[in-house]
Short mmCIF file of C-alpha atoms in Angstrom, two decimals:
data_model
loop_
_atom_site.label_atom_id
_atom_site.label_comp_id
_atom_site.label_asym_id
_atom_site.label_seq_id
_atom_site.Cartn_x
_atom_site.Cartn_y
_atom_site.Cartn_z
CA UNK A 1 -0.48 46.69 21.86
CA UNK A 2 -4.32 48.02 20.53
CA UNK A 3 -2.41 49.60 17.80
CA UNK A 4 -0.67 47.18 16.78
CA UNK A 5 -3.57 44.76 16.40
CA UNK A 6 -5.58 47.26 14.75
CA UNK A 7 -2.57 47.86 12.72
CA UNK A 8 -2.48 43.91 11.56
CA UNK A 9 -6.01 43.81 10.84
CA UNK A 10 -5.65 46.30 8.46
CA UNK A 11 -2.54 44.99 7.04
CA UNK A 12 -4.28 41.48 6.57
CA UNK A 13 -7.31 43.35 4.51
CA UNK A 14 -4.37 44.99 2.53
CA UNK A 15 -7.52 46.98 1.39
CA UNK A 16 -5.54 50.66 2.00
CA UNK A 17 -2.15 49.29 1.97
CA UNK A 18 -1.58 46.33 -0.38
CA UNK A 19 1.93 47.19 -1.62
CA UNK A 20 3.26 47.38 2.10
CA UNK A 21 6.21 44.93 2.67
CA UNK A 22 4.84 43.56 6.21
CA UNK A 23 0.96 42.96 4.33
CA UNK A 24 3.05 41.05 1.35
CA UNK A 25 5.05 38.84 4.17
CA UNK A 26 1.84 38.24 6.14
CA UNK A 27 -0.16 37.42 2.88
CA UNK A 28 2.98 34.87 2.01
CA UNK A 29 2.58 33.05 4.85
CA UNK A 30 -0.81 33.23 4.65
CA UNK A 31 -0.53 31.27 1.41
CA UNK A 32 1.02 28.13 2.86
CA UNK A 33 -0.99 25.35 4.00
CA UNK A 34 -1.69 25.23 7.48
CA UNK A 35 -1.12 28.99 8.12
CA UNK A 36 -4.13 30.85 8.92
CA UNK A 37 -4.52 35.03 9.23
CA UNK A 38 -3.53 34.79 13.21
CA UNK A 39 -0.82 32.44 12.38
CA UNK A 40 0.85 34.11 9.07
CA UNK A 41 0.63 37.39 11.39
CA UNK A 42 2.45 36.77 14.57
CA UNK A 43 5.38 34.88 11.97
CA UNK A 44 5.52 37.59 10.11
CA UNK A 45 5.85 39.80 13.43
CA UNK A 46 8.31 37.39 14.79
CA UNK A 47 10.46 37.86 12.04
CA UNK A 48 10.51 41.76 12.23
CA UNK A 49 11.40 41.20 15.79
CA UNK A 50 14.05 38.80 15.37
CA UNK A 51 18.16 39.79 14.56
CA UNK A 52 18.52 40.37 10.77
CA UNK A 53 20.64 37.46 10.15
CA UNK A 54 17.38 35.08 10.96
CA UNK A 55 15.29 36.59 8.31
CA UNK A 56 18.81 36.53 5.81
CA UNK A 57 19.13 32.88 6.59
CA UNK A 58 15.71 32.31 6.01
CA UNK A 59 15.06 33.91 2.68
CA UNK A 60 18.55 32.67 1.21
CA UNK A 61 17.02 29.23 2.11
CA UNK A 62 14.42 29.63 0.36
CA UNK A 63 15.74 30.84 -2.78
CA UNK A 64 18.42 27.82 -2.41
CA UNK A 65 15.69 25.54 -1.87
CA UNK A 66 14.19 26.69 -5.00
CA UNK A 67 16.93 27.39 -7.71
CA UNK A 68 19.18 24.52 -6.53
CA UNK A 69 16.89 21.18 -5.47
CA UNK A 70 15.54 19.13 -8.88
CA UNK A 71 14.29 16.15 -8.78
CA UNK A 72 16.53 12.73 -9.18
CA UNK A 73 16.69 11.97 -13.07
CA UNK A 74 15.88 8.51 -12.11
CA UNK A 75 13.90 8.05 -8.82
CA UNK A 76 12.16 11.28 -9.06
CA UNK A 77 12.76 12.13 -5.31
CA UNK A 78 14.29 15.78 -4.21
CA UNK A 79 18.18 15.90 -4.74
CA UNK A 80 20.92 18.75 -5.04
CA UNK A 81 22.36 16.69 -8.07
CA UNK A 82 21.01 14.50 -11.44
CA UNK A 83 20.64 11.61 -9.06
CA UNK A 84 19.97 11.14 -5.51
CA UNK A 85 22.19 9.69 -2.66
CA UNK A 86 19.87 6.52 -2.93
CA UNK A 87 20.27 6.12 -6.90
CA UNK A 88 24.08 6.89 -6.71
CA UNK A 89 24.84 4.03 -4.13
CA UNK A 90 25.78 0.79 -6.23
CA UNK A 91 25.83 -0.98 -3.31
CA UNK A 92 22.03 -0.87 -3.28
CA UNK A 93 19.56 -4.03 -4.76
CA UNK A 94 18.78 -2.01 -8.71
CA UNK A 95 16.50 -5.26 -9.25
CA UNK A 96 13.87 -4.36 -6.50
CA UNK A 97 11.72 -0.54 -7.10
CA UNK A 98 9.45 0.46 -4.35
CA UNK A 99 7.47 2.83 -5.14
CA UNK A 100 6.12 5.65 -2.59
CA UNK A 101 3.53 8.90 -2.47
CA UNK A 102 5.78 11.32 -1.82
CA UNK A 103 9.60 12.06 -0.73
CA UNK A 104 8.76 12.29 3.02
CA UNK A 105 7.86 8.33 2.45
CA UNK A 106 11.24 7.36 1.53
CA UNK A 107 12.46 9.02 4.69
CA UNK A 108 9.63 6.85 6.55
CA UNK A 109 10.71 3.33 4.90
CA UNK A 110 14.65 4.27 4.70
CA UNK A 111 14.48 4.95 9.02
CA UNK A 112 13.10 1.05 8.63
CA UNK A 113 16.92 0.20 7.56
CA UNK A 114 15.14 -3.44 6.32
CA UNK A 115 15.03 -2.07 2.38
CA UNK A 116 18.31 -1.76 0.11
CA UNK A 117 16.46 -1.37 -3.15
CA UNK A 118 15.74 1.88 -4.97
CA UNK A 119 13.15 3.76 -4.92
CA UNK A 120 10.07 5.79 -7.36
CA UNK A 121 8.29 8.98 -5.72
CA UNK A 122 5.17 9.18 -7.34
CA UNK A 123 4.64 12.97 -5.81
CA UNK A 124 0.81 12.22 -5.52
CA UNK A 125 -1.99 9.41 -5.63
CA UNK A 126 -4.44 9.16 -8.60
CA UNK A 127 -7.34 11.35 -6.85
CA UNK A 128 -10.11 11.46 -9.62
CA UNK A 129 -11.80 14.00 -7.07
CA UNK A 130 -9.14 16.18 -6.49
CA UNK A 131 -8.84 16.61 -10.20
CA UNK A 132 -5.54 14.22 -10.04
CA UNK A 133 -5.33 11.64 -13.20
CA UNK A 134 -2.41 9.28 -13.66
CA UNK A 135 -1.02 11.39 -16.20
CA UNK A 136 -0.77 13.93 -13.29
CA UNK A 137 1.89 11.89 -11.20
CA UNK A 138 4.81 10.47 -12.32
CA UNK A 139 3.88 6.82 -13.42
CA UNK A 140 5.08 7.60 -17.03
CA UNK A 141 8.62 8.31 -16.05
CA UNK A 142 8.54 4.66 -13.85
CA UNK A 143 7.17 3.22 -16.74
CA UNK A 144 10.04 4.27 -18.92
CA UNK A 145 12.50 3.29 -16.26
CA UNK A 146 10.53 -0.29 -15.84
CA UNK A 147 10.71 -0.62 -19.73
CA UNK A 148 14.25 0.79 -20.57
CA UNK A 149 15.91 -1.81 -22.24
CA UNK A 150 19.02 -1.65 -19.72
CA UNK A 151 16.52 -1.87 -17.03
CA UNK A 152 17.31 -5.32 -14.49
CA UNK A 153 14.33 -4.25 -12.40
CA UNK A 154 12.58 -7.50 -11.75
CA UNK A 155 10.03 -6.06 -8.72
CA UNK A 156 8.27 -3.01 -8.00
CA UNK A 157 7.11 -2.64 -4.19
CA UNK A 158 3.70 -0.69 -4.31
CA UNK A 159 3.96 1.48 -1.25
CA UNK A 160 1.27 3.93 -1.69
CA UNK A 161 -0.94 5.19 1.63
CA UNK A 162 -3.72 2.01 2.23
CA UNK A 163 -6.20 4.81 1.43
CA UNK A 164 -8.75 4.20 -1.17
CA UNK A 165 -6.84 6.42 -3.51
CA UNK A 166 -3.65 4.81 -2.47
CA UNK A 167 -5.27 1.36 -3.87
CA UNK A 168 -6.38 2.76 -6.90
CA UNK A 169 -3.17 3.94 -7.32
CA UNK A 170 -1.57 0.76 -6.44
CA UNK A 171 -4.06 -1.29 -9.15
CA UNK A 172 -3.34 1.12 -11.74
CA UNK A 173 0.23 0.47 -11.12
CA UNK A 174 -0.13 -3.03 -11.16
CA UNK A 175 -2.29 -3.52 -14.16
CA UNK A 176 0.21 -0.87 -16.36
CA UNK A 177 3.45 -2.77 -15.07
CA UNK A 178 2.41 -6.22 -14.82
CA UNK A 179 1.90 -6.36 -18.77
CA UNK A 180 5.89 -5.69 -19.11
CA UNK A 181 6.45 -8.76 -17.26
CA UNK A 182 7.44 -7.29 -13.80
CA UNK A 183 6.88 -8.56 -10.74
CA UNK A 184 4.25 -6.11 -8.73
CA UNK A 185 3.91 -6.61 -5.07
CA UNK A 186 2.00 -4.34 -2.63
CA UNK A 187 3.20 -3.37 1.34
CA UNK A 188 0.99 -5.65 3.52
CA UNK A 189 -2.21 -4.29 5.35
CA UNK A 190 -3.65 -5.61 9.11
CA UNK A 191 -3.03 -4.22 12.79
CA UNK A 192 -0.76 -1.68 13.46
CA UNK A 193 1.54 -2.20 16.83
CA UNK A 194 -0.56 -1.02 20.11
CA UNK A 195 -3.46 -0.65 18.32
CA UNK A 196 -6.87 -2.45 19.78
CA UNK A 197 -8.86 -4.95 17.93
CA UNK A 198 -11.69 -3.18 19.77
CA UNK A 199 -11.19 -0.01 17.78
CA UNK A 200 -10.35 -1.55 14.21
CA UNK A 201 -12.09 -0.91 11.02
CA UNK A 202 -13.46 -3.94 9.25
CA UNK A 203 -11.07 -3.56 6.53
CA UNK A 204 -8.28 -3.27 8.97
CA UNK A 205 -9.53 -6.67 10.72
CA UNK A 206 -10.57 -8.18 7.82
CA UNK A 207 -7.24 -7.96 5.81
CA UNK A 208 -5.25 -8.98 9.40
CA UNK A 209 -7.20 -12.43 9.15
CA UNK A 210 -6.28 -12.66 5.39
CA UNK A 211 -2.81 -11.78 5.43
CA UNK A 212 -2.26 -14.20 9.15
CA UNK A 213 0.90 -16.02 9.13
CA UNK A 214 2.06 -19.35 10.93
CA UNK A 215 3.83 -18.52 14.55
CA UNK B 1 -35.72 32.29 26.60
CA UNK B 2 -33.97 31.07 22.93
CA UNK B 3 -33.36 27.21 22.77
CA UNK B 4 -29.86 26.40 22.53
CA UNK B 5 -28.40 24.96 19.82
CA UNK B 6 -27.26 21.21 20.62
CA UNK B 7 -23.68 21.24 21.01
CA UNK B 8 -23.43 17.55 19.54
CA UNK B 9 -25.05 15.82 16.56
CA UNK B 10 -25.40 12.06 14.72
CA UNK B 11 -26.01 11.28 11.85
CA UNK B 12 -25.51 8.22 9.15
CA UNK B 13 -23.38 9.55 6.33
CA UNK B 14 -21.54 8.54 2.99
CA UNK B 15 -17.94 9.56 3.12
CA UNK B 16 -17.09 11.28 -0.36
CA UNK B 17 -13.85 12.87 0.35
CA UNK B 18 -11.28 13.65 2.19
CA UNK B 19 -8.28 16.28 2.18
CA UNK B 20 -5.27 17.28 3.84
CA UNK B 21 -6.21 20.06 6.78
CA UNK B 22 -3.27 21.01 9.50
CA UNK B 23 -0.66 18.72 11.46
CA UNK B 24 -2.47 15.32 10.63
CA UNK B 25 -6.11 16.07 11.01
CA UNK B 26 -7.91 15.82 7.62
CA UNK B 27 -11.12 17.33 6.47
CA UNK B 28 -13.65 14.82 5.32
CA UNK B 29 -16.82 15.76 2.97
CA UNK B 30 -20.02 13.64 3.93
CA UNK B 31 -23.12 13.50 1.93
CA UNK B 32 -26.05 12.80 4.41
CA UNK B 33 -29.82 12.72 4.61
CA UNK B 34 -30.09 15.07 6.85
CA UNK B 35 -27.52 17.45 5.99
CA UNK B 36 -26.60 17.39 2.69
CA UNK B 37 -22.68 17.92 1.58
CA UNK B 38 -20.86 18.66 5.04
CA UNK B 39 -17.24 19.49 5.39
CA UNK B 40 -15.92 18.08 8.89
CA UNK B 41 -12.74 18.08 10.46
CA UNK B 42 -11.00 14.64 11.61
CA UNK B 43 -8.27 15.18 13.92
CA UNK B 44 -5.33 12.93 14.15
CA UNK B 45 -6.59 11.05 10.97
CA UNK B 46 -2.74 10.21 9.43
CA UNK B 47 -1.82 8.92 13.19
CA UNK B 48 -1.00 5.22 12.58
CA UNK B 49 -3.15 4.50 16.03
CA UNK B 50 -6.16 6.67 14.53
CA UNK B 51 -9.47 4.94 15.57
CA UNK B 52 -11.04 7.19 12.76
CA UNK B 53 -9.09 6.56 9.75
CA UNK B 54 -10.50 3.34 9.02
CA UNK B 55 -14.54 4.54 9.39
CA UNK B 56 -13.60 7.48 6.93
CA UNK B 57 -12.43 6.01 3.64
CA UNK B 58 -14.12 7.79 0.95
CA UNK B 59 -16.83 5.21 0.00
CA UNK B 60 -17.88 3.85 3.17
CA UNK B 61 -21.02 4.46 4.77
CA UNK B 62 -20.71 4.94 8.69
CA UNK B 63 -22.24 6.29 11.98
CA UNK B 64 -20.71 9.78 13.00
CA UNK B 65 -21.19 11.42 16.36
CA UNK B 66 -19.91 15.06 15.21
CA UNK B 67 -19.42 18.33 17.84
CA UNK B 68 -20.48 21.65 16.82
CA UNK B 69 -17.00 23.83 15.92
CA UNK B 70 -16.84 27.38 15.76
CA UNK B 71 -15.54 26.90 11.82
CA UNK B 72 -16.26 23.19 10.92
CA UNK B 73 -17.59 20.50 12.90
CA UNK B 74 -15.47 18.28 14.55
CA UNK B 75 -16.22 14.27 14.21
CA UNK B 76 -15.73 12.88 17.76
CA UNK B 77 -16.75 9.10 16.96
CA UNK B 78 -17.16 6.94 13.84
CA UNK B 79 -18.31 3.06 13.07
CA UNK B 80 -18.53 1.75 9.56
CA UNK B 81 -21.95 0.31 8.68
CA UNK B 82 -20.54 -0.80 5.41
CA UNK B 83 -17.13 -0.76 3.99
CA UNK B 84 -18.60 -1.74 0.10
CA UNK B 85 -15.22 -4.05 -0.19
CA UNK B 86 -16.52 -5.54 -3.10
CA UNK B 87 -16.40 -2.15 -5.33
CA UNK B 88 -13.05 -1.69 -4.03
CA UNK B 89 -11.84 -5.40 -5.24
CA UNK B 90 -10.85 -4.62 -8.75
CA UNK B 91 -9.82 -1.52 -10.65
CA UNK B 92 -12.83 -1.56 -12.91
CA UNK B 93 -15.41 -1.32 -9.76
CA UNK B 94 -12.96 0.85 -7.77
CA UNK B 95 -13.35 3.34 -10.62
CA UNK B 96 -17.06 3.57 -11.45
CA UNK B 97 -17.20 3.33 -7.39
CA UNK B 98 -14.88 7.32 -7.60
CA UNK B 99 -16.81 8.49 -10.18
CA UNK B 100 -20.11 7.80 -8.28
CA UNK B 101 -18.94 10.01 -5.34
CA UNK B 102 -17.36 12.35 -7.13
CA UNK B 103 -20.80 13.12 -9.19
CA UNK B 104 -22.46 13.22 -5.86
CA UNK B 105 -19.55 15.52 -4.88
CA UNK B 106 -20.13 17.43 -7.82
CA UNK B 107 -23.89 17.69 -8.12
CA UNK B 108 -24.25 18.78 -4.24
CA UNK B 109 -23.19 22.06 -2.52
CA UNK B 110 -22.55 22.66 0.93
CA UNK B 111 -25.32 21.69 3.08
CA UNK B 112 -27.69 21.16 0.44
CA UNK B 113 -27.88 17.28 -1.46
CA UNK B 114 -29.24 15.27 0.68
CA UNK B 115 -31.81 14.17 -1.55
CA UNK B 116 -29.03 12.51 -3.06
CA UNK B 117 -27.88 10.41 -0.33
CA UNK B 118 -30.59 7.10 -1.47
CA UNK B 119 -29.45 7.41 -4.93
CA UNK B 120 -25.82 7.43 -4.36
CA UNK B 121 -26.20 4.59 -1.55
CA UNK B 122 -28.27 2.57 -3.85
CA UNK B 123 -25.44 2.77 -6.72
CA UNK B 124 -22.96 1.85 -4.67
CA UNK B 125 -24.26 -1.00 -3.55
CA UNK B 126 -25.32 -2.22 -6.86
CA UNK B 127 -21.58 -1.93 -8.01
CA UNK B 128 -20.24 -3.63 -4.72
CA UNK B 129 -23.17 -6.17 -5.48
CA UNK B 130 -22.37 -7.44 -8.74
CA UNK B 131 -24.99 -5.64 -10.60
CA UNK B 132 -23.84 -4.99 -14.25
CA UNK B 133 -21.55 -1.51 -13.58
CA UNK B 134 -22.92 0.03 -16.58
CA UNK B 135 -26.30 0.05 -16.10
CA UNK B 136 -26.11 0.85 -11.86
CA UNK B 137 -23.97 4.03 -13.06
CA UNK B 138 -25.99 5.32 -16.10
CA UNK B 139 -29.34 5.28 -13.68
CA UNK B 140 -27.52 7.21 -11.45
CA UNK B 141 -26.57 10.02 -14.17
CA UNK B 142 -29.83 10.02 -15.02
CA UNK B 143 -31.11 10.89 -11.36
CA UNK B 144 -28.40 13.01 -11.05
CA UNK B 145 -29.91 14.76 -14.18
CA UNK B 146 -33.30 14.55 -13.05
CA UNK B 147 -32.88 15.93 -9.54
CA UNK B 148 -30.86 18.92 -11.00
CA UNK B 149 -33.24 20.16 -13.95
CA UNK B 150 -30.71 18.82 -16.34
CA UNK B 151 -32.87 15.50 -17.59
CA UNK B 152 -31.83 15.43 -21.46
CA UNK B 153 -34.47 15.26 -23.99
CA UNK B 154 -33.86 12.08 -26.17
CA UNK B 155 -37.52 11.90 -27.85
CA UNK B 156 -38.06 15.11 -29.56
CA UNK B 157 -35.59 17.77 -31.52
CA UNK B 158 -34.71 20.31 -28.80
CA UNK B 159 -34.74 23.10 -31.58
CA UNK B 160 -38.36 22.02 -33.11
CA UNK B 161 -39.80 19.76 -31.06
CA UNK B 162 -40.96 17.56 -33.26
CA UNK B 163 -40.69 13.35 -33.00
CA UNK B 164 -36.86 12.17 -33.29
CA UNK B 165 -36.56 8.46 -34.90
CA UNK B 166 -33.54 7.12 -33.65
CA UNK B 167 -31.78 6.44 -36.88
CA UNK B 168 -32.25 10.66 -37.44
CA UNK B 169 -30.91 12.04 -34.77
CA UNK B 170 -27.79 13.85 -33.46
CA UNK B 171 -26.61 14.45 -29.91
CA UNK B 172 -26.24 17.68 -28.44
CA UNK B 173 -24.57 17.38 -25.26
CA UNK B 174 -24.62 21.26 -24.51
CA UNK B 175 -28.23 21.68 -25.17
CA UNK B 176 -28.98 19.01 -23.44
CA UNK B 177 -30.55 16.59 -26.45
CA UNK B 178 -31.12 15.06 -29.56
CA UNK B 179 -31.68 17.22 -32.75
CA UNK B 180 -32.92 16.43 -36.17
CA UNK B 181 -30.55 16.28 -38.64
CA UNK B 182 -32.87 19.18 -40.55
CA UNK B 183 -32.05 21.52 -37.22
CA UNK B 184 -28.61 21.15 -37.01
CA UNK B 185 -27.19 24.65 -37.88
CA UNK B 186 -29.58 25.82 -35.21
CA UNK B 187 -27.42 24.15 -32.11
CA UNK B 188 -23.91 24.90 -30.89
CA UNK B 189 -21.87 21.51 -30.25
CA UNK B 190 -22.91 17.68 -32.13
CA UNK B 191 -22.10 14.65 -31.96
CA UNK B 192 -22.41 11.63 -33.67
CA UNK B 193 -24.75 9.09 -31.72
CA UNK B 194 -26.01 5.04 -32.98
CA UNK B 195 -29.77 4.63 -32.77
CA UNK B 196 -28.80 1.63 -30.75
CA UNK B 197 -27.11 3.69 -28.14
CA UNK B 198 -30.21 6.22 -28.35
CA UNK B 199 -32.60 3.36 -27.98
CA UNK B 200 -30.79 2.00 -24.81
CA UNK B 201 -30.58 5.96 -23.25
CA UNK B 202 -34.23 6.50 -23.80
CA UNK B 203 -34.76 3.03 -21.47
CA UNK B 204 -32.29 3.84 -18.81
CA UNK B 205 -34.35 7.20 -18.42
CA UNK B 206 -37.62 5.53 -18.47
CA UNK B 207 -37.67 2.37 -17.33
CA UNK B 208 -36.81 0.60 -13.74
CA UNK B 209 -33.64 -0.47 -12.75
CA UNK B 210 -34.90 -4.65 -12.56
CA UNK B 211 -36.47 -3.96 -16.45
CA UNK B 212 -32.87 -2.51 -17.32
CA UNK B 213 -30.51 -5.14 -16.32
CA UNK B 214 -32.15 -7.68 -18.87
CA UNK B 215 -30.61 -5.29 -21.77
CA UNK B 216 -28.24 -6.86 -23.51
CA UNK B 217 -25.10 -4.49 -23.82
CA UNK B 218 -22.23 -5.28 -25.98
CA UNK B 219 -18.72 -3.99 -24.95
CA UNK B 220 -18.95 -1.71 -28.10
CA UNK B 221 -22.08 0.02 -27.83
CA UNK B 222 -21.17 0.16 -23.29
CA UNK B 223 -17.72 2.66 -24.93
CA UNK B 224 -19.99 4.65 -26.25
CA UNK B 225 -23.17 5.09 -23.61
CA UNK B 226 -20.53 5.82 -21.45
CA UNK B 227 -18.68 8.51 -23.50
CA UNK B 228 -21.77 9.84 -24.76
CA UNK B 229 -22.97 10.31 -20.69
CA UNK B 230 -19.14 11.03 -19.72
CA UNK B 231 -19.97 13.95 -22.08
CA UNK B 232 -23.01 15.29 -21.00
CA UNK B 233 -22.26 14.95 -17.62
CA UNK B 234 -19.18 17.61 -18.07
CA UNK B 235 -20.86 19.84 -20.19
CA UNK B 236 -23.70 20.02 -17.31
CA UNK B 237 -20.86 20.36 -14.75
CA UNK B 238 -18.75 22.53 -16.95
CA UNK B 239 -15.62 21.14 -15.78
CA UNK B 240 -13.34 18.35 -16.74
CA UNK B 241 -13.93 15.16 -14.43
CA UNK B 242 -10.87 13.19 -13.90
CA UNK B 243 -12.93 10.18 -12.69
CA UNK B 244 -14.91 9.66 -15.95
CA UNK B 245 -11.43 9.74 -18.61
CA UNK B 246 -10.28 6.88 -15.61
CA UNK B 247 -13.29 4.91 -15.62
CA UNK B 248 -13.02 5.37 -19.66
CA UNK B 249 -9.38 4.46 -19.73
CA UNK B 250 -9.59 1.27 -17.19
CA UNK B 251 -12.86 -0.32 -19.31
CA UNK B 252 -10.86 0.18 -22.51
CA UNK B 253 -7.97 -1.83 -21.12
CA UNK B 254 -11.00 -4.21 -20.90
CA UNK B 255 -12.27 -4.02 -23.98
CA UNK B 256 -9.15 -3.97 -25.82
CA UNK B 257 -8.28 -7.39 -24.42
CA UNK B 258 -11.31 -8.95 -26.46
CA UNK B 259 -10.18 -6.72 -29.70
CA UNK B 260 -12.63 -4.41 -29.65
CA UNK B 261 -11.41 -1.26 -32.15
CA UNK B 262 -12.04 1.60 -29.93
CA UNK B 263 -13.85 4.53 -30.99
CA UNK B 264 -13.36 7.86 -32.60
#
């Protein structure tokens, strides 16, 4: 429809109309990251097409999302309650921490099914660049847990992305908890299964030949 | 008939950054000789099978073959001339290694900075070879400086002009100098600075890097070269720069493990 589009266009500008609900729900999605204009417009069209209950659903979600999930009083990651399924299940190893990027990670090492320890979420990598500092991520609240004096956690499993940041990360970590006596221990690094040696970076290769094991 | 514009293009390049685009491409800043600062899409860079990934650390200086995009270029094909694992061995390099791309991030605008491309390739491989950190970092500032009209004046007041001994003088970081002591209440922000640390400034502006690494610097007087550049360095920026408090942080751990009191 060539009114329609013109009509978007000059939604999207919000020059004439700023206050109009349709220009503040395509400027919304707009906001989120990987949404562009086109994008943020045809969802925010699909949802003026679709049955009221979808656009209910979604909004109550939302606002659930937002008033009820916190973060675990111990582990940091998202939860509904103080503590997280993972932190509330004593049948899990308290002695071993591993300690992860960001929630989606736990998700990532928990589909594994070889870890029973607990876990830290970091929520972010020391990225100097980025304007992100260690005291912008949650290493203080591991280092209280580490340090509490009812604490039995005897290793901490860096897990952070084998990006440069991720190793800076992982060093910082290491140097900070290694001076309380814990054990640090970082996720191994080589080939990754159906990759091709043809293709690999020389850090890649060069850490595979380090880390080689006896068959 | 117009010549058309090539639809691909190569080009040697230091990574300096990279951030999160859609799905799991990434878009990675380059500084090159050519170009300057570029932004340039990766696609597929957070796929475990990714034959980029490893080419585009930030740090690493590679080969890019790189299609012309409507928006931003897209890279198509990467090798790694040199990975720098050295100054990515320990924390203490790893750091001085961020802040030395972040300055170049910093100092450069979009497609514009590639002047700075030798300088920031030469400090990087003085850190990943085992040159002395401090004084492979403070030449850099000091091109950095240079390059960008902001070269600090460390011989003569920068209110009169006249001579400044070193055991007079007081550092200005926002006008961009030392001041007599006399001139004071005619600049905005001072600071305390030791003739010794003015001395060693005045030689890592003048003289050459081989002439510099036979200066003795205790751990002491490296605190404050480094706080008293850290300084400058964000006042010419105006903005805070994460990557200086962390290289500031990780060398006191350093220096507090051979009792050093740490400065004011």
């Amino acid at each position: 429809m060539g009114t329609e589009s013109e009509s978007e266009r000059y939604l999207i500008s919000g020059s004439r109309e700023t206050k109009s609900p349709i220009t503040r729900l395509v400027n919304s999605f707009h906001s989120l990251p990987g949404i562009g204009p086109r994008s943020a417009q045809r969802l925010a069209y699909h949802i003026l097409r679709s049955p009221d209950a979808l656009a209910r659903e979604l909004a109550e979600s939302l606002i659930e999302v937002k008033e009820n999930i916190v973060l675990c009083r111990d582990c940091q990651n998202l939860t509904v309650d103080v503590l997280c399924l993972v932190c509330m299940d004593s049948s899990r190893d308290s002695t071993v921490v591993c300690v992860v990027e960001e929630p989606l990670d736990v998700t990532a090492i928990e589909r594994t099914g070889d870890f029973t320890g607990l876990y830290h979420v970091l929520h972010g990598v020391i990225s100097p660049r980025m304007g992100i500092g260690p005291e912008d991520i949650k290493i203080q609240e591991l280092l209280s847990r580490v340090h509490a004096p009812t604490s039995n956690i005897a290793e901490v499993i860096v897990a952070t992305n084998p990006s440069t940041e991720g190793e800076a990360t992982a060093m910082y970590l290491s140097r900070i908890i290694q001076d309380a006596g814990t054990k640090v221990t970082r996720l191994a690094r080589g080939l990754s299964t159906g990759s091709d040696l043809e293709y690999a970076d020389i850090d890649t290769l060069g850490r595979a030949l380090q880390n080689r094991h006896v068959m | 008939m117009t010549e058309r514009r090539p639809r691909t293009y190569s080009t040697k390049a230091i990574v300096i950054g990279q951030r999160d685009y859609v799905d799991s491409a990434r878009i990675i800043t380059i500084l090159s000789p050519e170009f300057g600062k570029r932004e340039i899409v990766a696609r597929g860079l957070l796929k475990p099978k990714s034959r980029l990934a490893g080419h585009l650390e930030p740090g690493t200086y590679c080969q890019l073959e790189i299609a012309v995009g409507r928006n931003l270029d897209i890279i198509r094909e990467a090798q790694t001339i040199e990975m720098f694992r050295e100054a990515r061995s320990d924390l203490q390099s790893l750091t001085i290694f961020l802040y030395a791309l972040d300055l170049a991030d910093k100092f450069s605008l979009e497609d514009t900075g590639g002047e700075l491309f030798n300088p920031l390739l030469t400090v990087i491989q003085r850190i990943a070879g085992g040159y002395p950190h401090s004084v492979s970092i403070r030449s850099f500032e000091f091109e950095l400086l240079d390059s960008s009209g902001f070269r600090p004046v460390l011989d003569q007041c920068i209110h009169c002009g006249s001579d400044v001994p070193a055991e007079d003088a007081v550092w200005s970081p926002t006008d961009g100098g030392v001041v007599l002591k006399q001139c004071l209440d005619n600049v905005q922000r001072v600071s305390s600075i030791s003739s010794r640390a003015l001395k060693v400034l005045r030689a890592y502006q003048e003289w050459d890097f081989d002439q510099l690494v036979t200066i003795a610097v205790d751990s002491s007087l490296e605190l404050e070269l480094s706080s008293v550049m850290h300084d400058l360095m964000k006042t010419v920026l105006e903005r805070e720069l994460k990557s200086a408090n962390l290289v500031e942080e990780v060398r006191w751990w350093q220096v507090s493990n051979d009792h050093v009191t740490k400065p004011n």
